[in-house]
Amino acid sequence: MSLWSASLSRWMPRAEHMPRAIRLWAKPRIPEAAVELAPPLLRLLRIERKNAPPTVAAFAERSLGEDVMESQILTMSLKRPAEAASALERLFETTGTPRNEASFILPDYIARVVFITLESIPPSHEEMLDMLHWKLNGKLPFHPKSARLAYRLLPKLSNSPSHRFLVAASPEKAILEWESVFRAIGVRVGSVETRSMAFLPSEGEDAPPTLHVSAAPPYFTLAAFSPEERRAWK
């Protein structure tokens, strides 16, 4: 299922006390509830971690309607936030999910994803962000400092000392609007991620060659990886 995976990509937590991008050295706690935006639908999935592997406790989806929001590549705008909040609230009520914290899953086309290679990992979170902003210059249709950034350390190549990262950048405004909708019904967004990044292997995982295709008409995402080499992200 696209909403949840045991190897979720770690998009940055948005609690007020947390930084604006995920720390590689501080693995975050992933909320048990996740809400996926798949226009014009909203989906909610809740898991239980009492068993291994986790099990699905509840699932529901609800239509936002055609005029509640507009979205296309790298842009997303809420036209009727009150109606979006009402639809979100109904999902929590229908599934009996506590209104405390949830992950938020975005369509792939809201983020620009690039591969970045670093010779060494900066010693601090702030320096890491500065390095990524510098590396992203010229790679985005908007200024990197106006983006919400997330990054993921990929498995190291056996013949290279360099560190490989998968970096995603999305316009900050698009995410802030939805975080306001969650706050309106008393839910804190604990993490934000895109649909396809959840399926990719991360540092230390012994994963087989991977081909992932995700369709979200009129767009689709194709990601191909092997244990030894990055392949493609389109």
PDB file of N, CA, C and O in Angstrom, residues 79-127:
ATOM      1  N   LYS A  79      -8.020  26.261  -2.224  1.00  0.00           N
ATOM      2  CA  LYS A  79      -9.021  27.278  -2.512  1.00  0.00           C
ATOM      3  C   LYS A  79     -10.070  27.362  -1.406  1.00  0.00           C
ATOM      4  O   LYS A  79     -10.609  28.432  -1.136  1.00  0.00           O
ATOM      5  N   ARG A  80     -10.369  26.233  -0.780  1.00  0.00           N
ATOM      6  CA  ARG A  80     -11.377  26.194   0.284  1.00  0.00           C
ATOM      7  C   ARG A  80     -10.834  25.401   1.475  1.00  0.00           C
ATOM      8  O   ARG A  80     -11.194  24.237   1.676  1.00  0.00           O
ATOM      9  N   PRO A  81      -9.999  26.019   2.271  1.00  0.00           N
ATOM     10  CA  PRO A  81      -9.377  25.305   3.389  1.00  0.00           C
ATOM     11  C   PRO A  81     -10.387  24.780   4.409  1.00  0.00           C
ATOM     12  O   PRO A  81     -10.152  23.738   5.026  1.00  0.00           O
ATOM     13  N   ALA A  82     -11.507  25.472   4.601  1.00  0.00           N
ATOM     14  CA  ALA A  82     -12.505  25.008   5.565  1.00  0.00           C
ATOM     15  C   ALA A  82     -13.097  23.670   5.132  1.00  0.00           C
ATOM     16  O   ALA A  82     -13.341  22.775   5.959  1.00  0.00           O
ATOM     17  N   GLU A  83     -13.337  23.516   3.835  1.00  0.00           N
ATOM     18  CA  GLU A  83     -13.875  22.247   3.325  1.00  0.00           C
ATOM     19  C   GLU A  83     -12.831  21.142   3.417  1.00  0.00           C
ATOM     20  O   GLU A  83     -13.162  19.979   3.682  1.00  0.00           O
ATOM     21  N   ALA A  84     -11.573  21.497   3.197  1.00  0.00           N
ATOM     22  CA  ALA A  84     -10.508  20.510   3.351  1.00  0.00           C
ATOM     23  C   ALA A  84     -10.413  20.047   4.801  1.00  0.00           C
ATOM     24  O   ALA A  84     -10.256  18.851   5.081  1.00  0.00           O
ATOM     25  N   ALA A  85     -10.539  20.980   5.737  1.00  0.00           N
ATOM     26  CA  ALA A  85     -10.491  20.633   7.157  1.00  0.00           C
ATOM     27  C   ALA A  85     -11.665  19.746   7.542  1.00  0.00           C
ATOM     28  O   ALA A  85     -11.522  18.804   8.327  1.00  0.00           O
ATOM     29  N   SER A  86     -12.845  20.011   6.974  1.00  0.00           N
ATOM     30  CA  SER A  86     -14.022  19.195   7.260  1.00  0.00           C
ATOM     31  C   SER A  86     -13.832  17.762   6.764  1.00  0.00           C
ATOM     32  O   SER A  86     -14.160  16.800   7.466  1.00  0.00           O
ATOM     33  N   ALA A  87     -13.283  17.615   5.553  1.00  0.00           N
ATOM     34  CA  ALA A  87     -13.037  16.274   5.016  1.00  0.00           C
ATOM     35  C   ALA A  87     -12.012  15.525   5.858  1.00  0.00           C
ATOM     36  O   ALA A  87     -12.163  14.333   6.136  1.00  0.00           O
ATOM     37  N   LEU A  88     -10.968  16.224   6.284  1.00  0.00           N
ATOM     38  CA  LEU A  88      -9.936  15.610   7.113  1.00  0.00           C
ATOM     39  C   LEU A  88     -10.509  15.182   8.463  1.00  0.00           C
ATOM     40  O   LEU A  88     -10.231  14.084   8.964  1.00  0.00           O
ATOM     41  N   GLU A  89     -11.330  16.045   9.049  1.00  0.00           N
ATOM     42  CA  GLU A  89     -11.949  15.745  10.341  1.00  0.00           C
ATOM     43  C   GLU A  89     -12.826  14.497  10.255  1.00  0.00           C
ATOM     44  O   GLU A  89     -12.811  13.645  11.151  1.00  0.00           O
ATOM     45  N   ARG A  90     -13.577  14.364   9.161  1.00  0.00           N
ATOM     46  CA  ARG A  90     -14.440  13.190   8.979  1.00  0.00           C
ATOM     47  C   ARG A  90     -13.620  11.905   8.893  1.00  0.00           C
ATOM     48  O   ARG A  90     -14.053  10.858   9.381  1.00  0.00           O
ATOM     49  N   LEU A  91     -12.447  11.973   8.279  1.00  0.00           N
ATOM     50  CA  LEU A  91     -11.597  10.788   8.202  1.00  0.00           C
ATOM     51  C   LEU A  91     -11.158  10.329   9.590  1.00  0.00           C
ATOM     52  O   LEU A  91     -11.171   9.132   9.893  1.00  0.00           O
ATOM     53  N   PHE A  92     -10.762  11.283  10.430  1.00  0.00           N
ATOM     54  CA  PHE A  92     -10.355  10.921  11.781  1.00  0.00           C
ATOM     55  C   PHE A  92     -11.531  10.359  12.573  1.00  0.00           C
ATOM     56  O   PHE A  92     -11.378   9.399  13.329  1.00  0.00           O
ATOM     57  N   GLU A  93     -12.712  10.940  12.382  1.00  0.00           N
ATOM     58  CA  GLU A  93     -13.902  10.455  13.089  1.00  0.00           C
ATOM     59  C   GLU A  93     -14.300   9.059  12.607  1.00  0.00           C
ATOM     60  O   GLU A  93     -14.599   8.168  13.407  1.00  0.00           O
ATOM     61  N   THR A  94     -14.311   8.857  11.300  1.00  0.00           N
ATOM     62  CA  THR A  94     -14.734   7.583  10.716  1.00  0.00           C
ATOM     63  C   THR A  94     -13.845   6.433  11.160  1.00  0.00           C
ATOM     64  O   THR A  94     -14.322   5.318  11.413  1.00  0.00           O
ATOM     65  N   THR A  95     -12.544   6.679  11.258  1.00  0.00           N
ATOM     66  CA  THR A  95     -11.602   5.616  11.607  1.00  0.00           C
ATOM     67  C   THR A  95     -11.340   5.505  13.103  1.00  0.00           C
ATOM     68  O   THR A  95     -10.619   4.611  13.547  1.00  0.00           O
ATOM     69  N   GLY A  96     -11.900   6.427  13.873  1.00  0.00           N
ATOM     70  CA  GLY A  96     -11.652   6.411  15.311  1.00  0.00           C
ATOM     71  C   GLY A  96     -10.209   6.709  15.671  1.00  0.00           C
ATOM     72  O   GLY A  96      -9.690   6.237  16.686  1.00  0.00           O
ATOM     73  N   THR A  97      -9.562   7.508  14.860  1.00  0.00           N
ATOM     74  CA  THR A  97      -8.146   7.825  15.062  1.00  0.00           C
ATOM     75  C   THR A  97      -7.992   9.030  15.988  1.00  0.00           C
ATOM     76  O   THR A  97      -8.610  10.071  15.746  1.00  0.00           O
ATOM     77  N   PRO A  98      -7.212   8.916  17.035  1.00  0.00           N
ATOM     78  CA  PRO A  98      -6.995  10.059  17.939  1.00  0.00           C
ATOM     79  C   PRO A  98      -6.416  11.253  17.184  1.00  0.00           C
ATOM     80  O   PRO A  98      -5.550  11.093  16.322  1.00  0.00           O
ATOM     81  N   ARG A  99      -6.870  12.447  17.538  1.00  0.00           N
ATOM     82  CA  ARG A  99      -6.385  13.653  16.880  1.00  0.00           C
ATOM     83  C   ARG A  99      -5.191  14.219  17.640  1.00  0.00           C
ATOM     84  O   ARG A  99      -5.307  15.203  18.357  1.00  0.00           O
ATOM     85  N   ASN A 100      -4.054  13.595  17.448  1.00  0.00           N
ATOM     86  CA  ASN A 100      -2.852  14.126  18.088  1.00  0.00           C
ATOM     87  C   ASN A 100      -1.730  14.363  17.082  1.00  0.00           C
ATOM     88  O   ASN A 100      -1.241  15.467  16.952  1.00  0.00           O
ATOM     89  N   GLU A 101      -1.349  13.317  16.340  1.00  0.00           N
ATOM     90  CA  GLU A 101      -0.217  13.449  15.433  1.00  0.00           C
ATOM     91  C   GLU A 101      -0.418  12.539  14.227  1.00  0.00           C
ATOM     92  O   GLU A 101      -0.984  11.456  14.339  1.00  0.00           O
ATOM     93  N   ALA A 102       0.044  12.987  13.073  1.00  0.00           N
ATOM     94  CA  ALA A 102      -0.066  12.172  11.862  1.00  0.00           C
ATOM     95  C   ALA A 102       1.041  12.536  10.889  1.00  0.00           C
ATOM     96  O   ALA A 102       1.541  13.661  10.873  1.00  0.00           O
ATOM     97  N   SER A 103       1.432  11.553  10.068  1.00  0.00           N
ATOM     98  CA  SER A 103       2.299  11.833   8.936  1.00  0.00           C
ATOM     99  C   SER A 103       1.445  12.367   7.796  1.00  0.00           C
ATOM    100  O   SER A 103       0.255  12.068   7.708  1.00  0.00           O
ATOM    101  N   PHE A 104       2.071  13.130   6.922  1.00  0.00           N
ATOM    102  CA  PHE A 104       1.371  13.680   5.757  1.00  0.00           C
ATOM    103  C   PHE A 104       2.129  13.260   4.509  1.00  0.00           C
ATOM    104  O   PHE A 104       3.325  13.545   4.379  1.00  0.00           O
ATOM    105  N   ILE A 105       1.463  12.559   3.595  1.00  0.00           N
ATOM    106  CA  ILE A 105       2.088  12.054   2.377  1.00  0.00           C
ATOM    107  C   ILE A 105       1.606  12.881   1.197  1.00  0.00           C
ATOM    108  O   ILE A 105       0.407  13.015   0.949  1.00  0.00           O
ATOM    109  N   LEU A 106       2.569  13.450   0.477  1.00  0.00           N
ATOM    110  CA  LEU A 106       2.284  14.318  -0.667  1.00  0.00           C
ATOM    111  C   LEU A 106       2.379  13.541  -1.973  1.00  0.00           C
ATOM    112  O   LEU A 106       3.110  12.544  -2.059  1.00  0.00           O
ATOM    113  N   PRO A 107       1.701  14.005  -3.020  1.00  0.00           N
ATOM    114  CA  PRO A 107       1.929  13.422  -4.348  1.00  0.00           C
ATOM    115  C   PRO A 107       3.373  13.646  -4.771  1.00  0.00           C
ATOM    116  O   PRO A 107       3.995  14.648  -4.414  1.00  0.00           O
ATOM    117  N   ASP A 108       3.907  12.721  -5.532  1.00  0.00           N
ATOM    118  CA  ASP A 108       5.301  12.845  -5.971  1.00  0.00           C
ATOM    119  C   ASP A 108       5.569  14.130  -6.737  1.00  0.00           C
ATOM    120  O   ASP A 108       6.654  14.710  -6.645  1.00  0.00           O
ATOM    121  N   TYR A 109       4.568  14.595  -7.509  1.00  0.00           N
ATOM    122  CA  TYR A 109       4.826  15.730  -8.402  1.00  0.00           C
ATOM    123  C   TYR A 109       4.935  17.065  -7.672  1.00  0.00           C
ATOM    124  O   TYR A 109       5.254  18.087  -8.280  1.00  0.00           O
ATOM    125  N   ILE A 110       4.710  17.080  -6.363  1.00  0.00           N
ATOM    126  CA  ILE A 110       4.856  18.313  -5.597  1.00  0.00           C
ATOM    127  C   ILE A 110       6.328  18.578  -5.252  1.00  0.00           C
ATOM    128  O   ILE A 110       6.708  19.680  -4.889  1.00  0.00           O
ATOM    129  N   ALA A 111       7.177  17.563  -5.369  1.00  0.00           N
ATOM    130  CA  ALA A 111       8.590  17.717  -5.009  1.00  0.00           C
ATOM    131  C   ALA A 111       9.489  17.483  -6.215  1.00  0.00           C
ATOM    132  O   ALA A 111       9.197  16.658  -7.072  1.00  0.00           O
ATOM    133  N   ARG A 112      10.595  18.209  -6.272  1.00  0.00           N
ATOM    134  CA  ARG A 112      11.674  17.942  -7.220  1.00  0.00           C
ATOM    135  C   ARG A 112      12.718  17.108  -6.489  1.00  0.00           C
ATOM    136  O   ARG A 112      13.197  17.495  -5.423  1.00  0.00           O
ATOM    137  N   VAL A 113      13.052  15.960  -7.045  1.00  0.00           N
ATOM    138  CA  VAL A 113      13.986  15.041  -6.407  1.00  0.00           C
ATOM    139  C   VAL A 113      15.282  14.990  -7.207  1.00  0.00           C
ATOM    140  O   VAL A 113      15.251  14.831  -8.432  1.00  0.00           O
ATOM    141  N   VAL A 114      16.417  15.145  -6.528  1.00  0.00           N
ATOM    142  CA  VAL A 114      17.724  15.120  -7.199  1.00  0.00           C
ATOM    143  C   VAL A 114      18.687  14.268  -6.386  1.00  0.00           C
ATOM    144  O   VAL A 114      18.510  14.069  -5.180  1.00  0.00           O
ATOM    145  N   PHE A 115      19.709  13.757  -7.045  1.00  0.00           N
ATOM    146  CA  PHE A 115      20.799  13.044  -6.389  1.00  0.00           C
ATOM    147  C   PHE A 115      21.933  14.033  -6.128  1.00  0.00           C
ATOM    148  O   PHE A 115      22.300  14.811  -6.999  1.00  0.00           O
ATOM    149  N   ILE A 116      22.485  13.973  -4.920  1.00  0.00           N
ATOM    150  CA  ILE A 116      23.617  14.833  -4.569  1.00  0.00           C
ATOM    151  C   ILE A 116      24.686  13.974  -3.903  1.00  0.00           C
ATOM    152  O   ILE A 116      24.373  13.133  -3.051  1.00  0.00           O
ATOM    153  N   THR A 117      25.927  14.180  -4.300  1.00  0.00           N
ATOM    154  CA  THR A 117      27.053  13.449  -3.736  1.00  0.00           C
ATOM    155  C   THR A 117      27.934  14.407  -2.933  1.00  0.00           C
ATOM    156  O   THR A 117      28.268  15.495  -3.403  1.00  0.00           O
ATOM    157  N   LEU A 118      28.275  14.004  -1.715  1.00  0.00           N
ATOM    158  CA  LEU A 118      29.150  14.789  -0.847  1.00  0.00           C
ATOM    159  C   LEU A 118      30.372  13.957  -0.474  1.00  0.00           C
ATOM    160  O   LEU A 118      30.255  12.754  -0.219  1.00  0.00           O
ATOM    161  N   GLU A 119      31.517  14.615  -0.413  1.00  0.00           N
ATOM    162  CA  GLU A 119      32.740  13.915  -0.027  1.00  0.00           C
ATOM    163  C   GLU A 119      32.742  13.591   1.466  1.00  0.00           C
ATOM    164  O   GLU A 119      33.317  12.599   1.900  1.00  0.00           O
ATOM    165  N   SER A 120      32.068  14.433   2.249  1.00  0.00           N
ATOM    166  CA  SER A 120      31.945  14.186   3.686  1.00  0.00           C
ATOM    167  C   SER A 120      30.620  14.760   4.169  1.00  0.00           C
ATOM    168  O   SER A 120      30.053  15.657   3.545  1.00  0.00           O
ATOM    169  N   ILE A 121      30.128  14.233   5.277  1.00  0.00           N
ATOM    170  CA  ILE A 121      28.872  14.711   5.849  1.00  0.00           C
ATOM    171  C   ILE A 121      29.172  15.863   6.803  1.00  0.00           C
ATOM    172  O   ILE A 121      29.994  15.722   7.717  1.00  0.00           O
ATOM    173  N   PRO A 122      28.554  17.017   6.598  1.00  0.00           N
ATOM    174  CA  PRO A 122      28.798  18.161   7.487  1.00  0.00           C
ATOM    175  C   PRO A 122      28.536  17.793   8.946  1.00  0.00           C
ATOM    176  O   PRO A 122      27.656  16.983   9.246  1.00  0.00           O
ATOM    177  N   PRO A 123      29.298  18.393   9.873  1.00  0.00           N
ATOM    178  CA  PRO A 123      29.201  18.018  11.285  1.00  0.00           C
ATOM    179  C   PRO A 123      27.929  18.476  11.985  1.00  0.00           C
ATOM    180  O   PRO A 123      27.586  17.962  13.039  1.00  0.00           O
ATOM    181  N   SER A 124      27.226  19.443  11.426  1.00  0.00           N
ATOM    182  CA  SER A 124      26.013  19.933  12.087  1.00  0.00           C
ATOM    183  C   SER A 124      24.852  19.983  11.099  1.00  0.00           C
ATOM    184  O   SER A 124      25.038  20.010   9.880  1.00  0.00           O
ATOM    185  N   HIS A 125      23.661  20.018  11.669  1.00  0.00           N
ATOM    186  CA  HIS A 125      22.440  20.095  10.859  1.00  0.00           C
ATOM    187  C   HIS A 125      22.420  21.371  10.008  1.00  0.00           C
ATOM    188  O   HIS A 125      22.094  21.345   8.820  1.00  0.00           O
ATOM    189  N   GLU A 126      22.783  22.489  10.609  1.00  0.00           N
ATOM    190  CA  GLU A 126      22.757  23.764   9.901  1.00  0.00           C
ATOM    191  C   GLU A 126      23.727  23.770   8.725  1.00  0.00           C
ATOM    192  O   GLU A 126      23.409  24.254   7.647  1.00  0.00           O
ATOM    193  N   GLU A 127      24.911  23.200   8.945  1.00  0.00           N
ATOM    194  CA  GLU A 127      25.898  23.138   7.866  1.00  0.00           C
ATOM    195  C   GLU A 127      25.435  22.196   6.754  1.00  0.00           C
ATOM    196  O   GLU A 127      25.718  22.425   5.576  1.00  0.00           O
TER     197      GLU A 127
END
